[in-house]
PDB file of C-alpha atoms in Angstrom:
ATOM      1  CA  MET Z  71      67.039 176.830 152.660  1.00  0.00           C
ATOM      2  CA  LYS Z  72      69.793 178.551 150.693  1.00  0.00           C
ATOM      3  CA  THR Z  73      70.159 176.918 147.267  1.00  0.00           C
ATOM      4  CA  LEU Z  74      72.639 177.462 144.445  1.00  0.00           C
ATOM      5  CA  GLN Z  75      71.283 176.665 140.999  1.00  0.00           C
ATOM      6  CA  ILE Z  76      74.003 175.680 138.510  1.00  0.00           C
ATOM      7  CA  VAL Z  77      72.851 176.197 134.922  1.00  0.00           C
ATOM      8  CA  GLN Z  78      75.104 174.545 132.341  1.00  0.00           C
ATOM      9  CA  SER Z  79      72.846 173.482 129.460  1.00  0.00           C
ATOM     10  CA  ALA Z  80      72.129 176.540 127.360  1.00  0.00           C
ATOM     11  CA  TYR Z  81      69.137 177.405 125.198  1.00  0.00           C
ATOM     12  CA  ARG Z  82      67.112 174.423 126.373  1.00  0.00           C
ATOM     13  CA  CYS Z  83      63.544 174.702 124.992  1.00  0.00           C
ATOM     14  CA  THR Z  84      64.086 178.301 123.868  1.00  0.00           C
ATOM     15  CA  ILE Z  85      62.826 177.737 120.333  1.00  0.00           C
ATOM     16  CA  GLU Z  86      59.364 176.671 121.407  1.00  0.00           C
ATOM     17  CA  GLU Z  87      59.216 178.499 124.748  1.00  0.00           C
ATOM     18  CA  GLN Z  88      59.525 182.128 125.791  1.00  0.00           C
ATOM     19  CA  ASP Z  89      62.276 181.436 128.320  1.00  0.00           C
ATOM     20  CA  ASP Z  90      64.775 178.904 129.589  1.00  0.00           C
ATOM     21  CA  PRO Z  91      62.852 176.580 131.963  1.00  0.00           C
ATOM     22  CA  ALA Z  92      65.634 176.563 134.592  1.00  0.00           C
ATOM     23  CA  ILE Z  93      65.896 180.361 134.719  1.00  0.00           C
ATOM     24  CA  TRP Z  94      62.092 180.637 134.839  1.00  0.00           C
ATOM     25  CA  PHE Z  95      61.834 178.051 137.644  1.00  0.00           C
ATOM     26  CA  ILE Z  96      64.553 179.782 139.688  1.00  0.00           C
ATOM     27  CA  GLN Z  97      62.641 183.057 139.465  1.00  0.00           C
ATOM     28  CA  VAL Z  98      59.437 181.301 140.554  1.00  0.00           C
ATOM     29  CA  LEU Z  99      61.278 179.885 143.576  1.00  0.00           C
ATOM     30  CA  LYS Z 100      62.479 183.402 144.464  1.00  0.00           C
ATOM     31  CA  SER Z 101      58.965 184.851 144.064  1.00  0.00           C
ATOM     32  CA  ILE Z 102      57.576 182.408 146.658  1.00  0.00           C
ATOM     33  CA  GLY Z 103      60.293 183.199 149.176  1.00  0.00           C
ATOM     34  CA  GLY Z 104      63.101 180.894 148.108  1.00  0.00           C
ATOM     35  CA  ASP Z 105      66.683 181.837 148.870  1.00  0.00           C
ATOM     36  CA  VAL Z 106      68.235 181.025 145.491  1.00  0.00           C
ATOM     37  CA  ASP Z 107      71.216 182.141 143.462  1.00  0.00           C
ATOM     38  CA  ILE Z 108      72.506 181.147 140.016  1.00  0.00           C
ATOM     39  CA  LEU Z 109      75.872 179.937 138.745  1.00  0.00           C
ATOM     40  CA  LEU Z 110      76.271 179.976 134.959  1.00  0.00           C
ATOM     41  CA  ARG Z 111      78.862 177.595 133.563  1.00  0.00           C
ATOM     42  CA  GLY Z 112      79.661 175.949 130.249  1.00  0.00           C
ATOM     43  CA  ASN Z 113      77.590 177.207 127.352  1.00  0.00           C
ATOM     44  CA  ALA Z 114      75.134 178.872 129.748  1.00  0.00           C
ATOM     45  CA  VAL Z 115      77.626 181.720 130.334  1.00  0.00           C
ATOM     46  CA  ASN Z 116      76.319 182.997 126.988  1.00  0.00           C
ATOM     47  CA  TYR Z 117      73.102 183.898 128.844  1.00  0.00           C
ATOM     48  CA  ALA Z 118      74.996 186.781 130.489  1.00  0.00           C
ATOM     49  CA  VAL Z 119      75.711 188.501 127.146  1.00  0.00           C
ATOM     50  CA  THR Z 120      73.651 191.661 126.732  1.00  0.00           C
ATOM     51  CA  GLY Z 121      71.598 192.528 123.673  1.00  0.00           C
ATOM     52  CA  GLN Z 122      70.972 189.061 122.309  1.00  0.00           C
ATOM     53  CA  VAL Z 123      68.614 189.117 119.340  1.00  0.00           C
ATOM     54  CA  VAL Z 124      66.631 185.960 118.687  1.00  0.00           C
ATOM     55  CA  GLU Z 125      63.787 187.374 116.653  1.00  0.00           C
ATOM     56  CA  GLY Z 126      62.804 186.281 113.172  1.00  0.00           C
ATOM     57  CA  LEU Z 127      62.582 182.519 113.685  1.00  0.00           C
ATOM     58  CA  SER Z 128      59.972 180.870 111.457  1.00  0.00           C
ATOM     59  CA  PHE Z 129      59.154 177.439 110.094  1.00  0.00           C
ATOM     60  CA  GLY Z 130      56.984 177.661 106.988  1.00  0.00           C
ATOM     61  CA  GLU Z 131      53.998 179.785 107.946  1.00  0.00           C
ATOM     62  CA  TRP Z 132      54.669 179.579 111.695  1.00  0.00           C
ATOM     63  CA  LYS Z 133      56.583 182.433 113.329  1.00  0.00           C
ATOM     64  CA  GLN Z 134      57.942 182.634 116.850  1.00  0.00           C
ATOM     65  CA  THR Z 135      56.180 185.783 118.019  1.00  0.00           C
ATOM     66  CA  TYR Z 136      57.477 185.683 121.620  1.00  0.00           C
ATOM     67  CA  PRO Z 137      61.142 184.680 121.445  1.00  0.00           C
ATOM     68  CA  ALA Z 138      63.199 184.039 124.559  1.00  0.00           C
ATOM     69  CA  LYS Z 139      65.075 187.052 125.909  1.00  0.00           C
ATOM     70  CA  ILE Z 140      67.301 185.339 128.409  1.00  0.00           C
ATOM     71  CA  ASP Z 141      69.606 188.285 129.009  1.00  0.00           C
ATOM     72  CA  GLN Z 142      66.529 190.255 130.080  1.00  0.00           C
ATOM     73  CA  ASP Z 143      65.367 187.350 132.255  1.00  0.00           C
ATOM     74  CA  LEU Z 144      68.760 187.325 133.996  1.00  0.00           C
ATOM     75  CA  GLN Z 145      68.617 191.093 134.453  1.00  0.00           C
ATOM     76  CA  GLN Z 146      65.217 190.674 136.088  1.00  0.00           C
ATOM     77  CA  ALA Z 147      66.704 187.996 138.368  1.00  0.00           C
ATOM     78  CA  LEU Z 148      69.504 190.387 139.357  1.00  0.00           C
ATOM     79  CA  ASP Z 149      66.976 193.175 139.944  1.00  0.00           C
ATOM     80  CA  ASN Z 150      65.015 190.825 142.230  1.00  0.00           C
ATOM     81  CA  GLY Z 151      68.034 190.115 144.422  1.00  0.00           C
ATOM     82  CA  ILE Z 152      69.219 186.848 142.923  1.00  0.00           C
ATOM     83  CA  LYS Z 153      73.011 186.698 142.770  1.00  0.00           C
ATOM     84  CA  VAL Z 154      74.241 185.532 139.371  1.00  0.00           C
ATOM     85  CA  TYR Z 155      77.726 184.083 139.168  1.00  0.00           C
ATOM     86  CA  ALA Z 156      79.536 182.967 136.004  1.00  0.00           C
ATOM     87  CA  LEU Z 157      82.706 180.939 135.560  1.00  0.00           C
ATOM     88  CA  ALA Z 158      85.464 183.224 134.310  1.00  0.00           C
ATOM     89  CA  GLU Z 159      87.258 180.429 132.452  1.00  0.00           C
ATOM     90  CA  ASP Z 160      84.097 179.573 130.502  1.00  0.00           C
ATOM     91  CA  ILE Z 161      83.573 183.229 129.589  1.00  0.00           C
ATOM     92  CA  THR Z 162      87.170 183.517 128.382  1.00  0.00           C
ATOM     93  CA  GLN Z 163      87.007 180.234 126.469  1.00  0.00           C
ATOM     94  CA  ARG Z 164      84.020 181.536 124.503  1.00  0.00           C
ATOM     95  CA  GLY Z 165      85.676 184.873 123.740  1.00  0.00           C
ATOM     96  CA  ILE Z 166      83.019 186.950 125.475  1.00  0.00           C
ATOM     97  CA  PRO Z 167      84.304 190.496 126.032  1.00  0.00           C
ATOM     98  CA  GLU Z 168      83.896 191.951 129.527  1.00  0.00           C
ATOM     99  CA  GLY Z 169      81.909 194.880 128.116  1.00  0.00           C
ATOM    100  CA  LYS Z 170      79.214 192.564 126.724  1.00  0.00           C
ATOM    101  CA  LEU Z 171      78.332 191.037 130.113  1.00  0.00           C
ATOM    102  CA  LEU Z 172      75.301 192.155 132.082  1.00  0.00           C
ATOM    103  CA  GLY Z 173      76.165 194.452 134.965  1.00  0.00           C
ATOM    104  CA  GLY Z 174      75.992 192.627 138.275  1.00  0.00           C
ATOM    105  CA  ILE Z 175      77.307 189.286 137.047  1.00  0.00           C
ATOM    106  CA  GLU Z 176      79.965 188.055 139.479  1.00  0.00           C
ATOM    107  CA  LYS Z 177      82.783 186.208 137.751  1.00  0.00           C
ATOM    108  CA  LEU Z 178      84.412 183.345 139.661  1.00  0.00           C
ATOM    109  CA  SER Z 179      87.259 181.004 138.824  1.00  0.00           C
ATOM    110  CA  ARG Z 180      86.913 177.239 139.114  1.00  0.00           C
ATOM    111  CA  GLN Z 181      89.248 177.387 142.119  1.00  0.00           C
ATOM    112  CA  GLU Z 182      86.663 179.484 143.973  1.00  0.00           C
ATOM    113  CA  LEU Z 183      83.834 176.959 143.531  1.00  0.00           C
ATOM    114  CA  PRO Z 184      84.408 174.964 146.743  1.00  0.00           C
ATOM    115  CA  SER Z 185      84.172 178.170 148.799  1.00  0.00           C
ATOM    116  CA  LEU Z 186      81.011 179.163 146.935  1.00  0.00           C
ATOM    117  CA  PHE Z 187      79.399 175.747 147.469  1.00  0.00           C
ATOM    118  CA  GLU Z 188      80.047 175.958 151.226  1.00  0.00           C
ATOM    119  CA  LYS Z 189      77.705 178.959 151.412  1.00  0.00           C
ATOM    120  CA  TYR Z 190      74.693 176.909 150.293  1.00  0.00           C
ATOM    121  CA  GLU Z 191      72.693 174.128 151.927  1.00  0.00           C
ATOM    122  CA  GLN Z 192      71.837 172.608 148.550  1.00  0.00           C
ATOM    123  CA  VAL Z 193      73.371 172.780 145.077  1.00  0.00           C
ATOM    124  CA  TRP Z 194      71.156 171.891 142.129  1.00  0.00           C
ATOM    125  CA  HIS Z 195      72.585 171.259 138.668  1.00  0.00           C
ATOM    126  CA  TRP Z 196      70.513 171.876 135.529  1.00  0.00           C
TER     127      TRP Z 196
END
């Protein structure tokens, strides 16, 4: 079953976890044979920015020794054949330069969403 995963909520659980749960789950689905792709929208388009540094977080004596590296997780998804789309309007609204986006991200306008949705049997929204 071909499924499009829309990720809109950004940086969910990334302080205490090593990844975004939605991105992790999508990759697990792919690894067991799922036919899944990703659409980043809203604040989640920030996931497509390369070179994010999230190291150095600490609370008192506790230090986050394995911070989330979501841009690398998305690159791994792309390398594994998962298509990653991002809404162009959301990228523009956040002032993200084209040169800072991961290679392989397919930008779409909101007007193109109905055509994209028709390609999938299910659409999940995170």
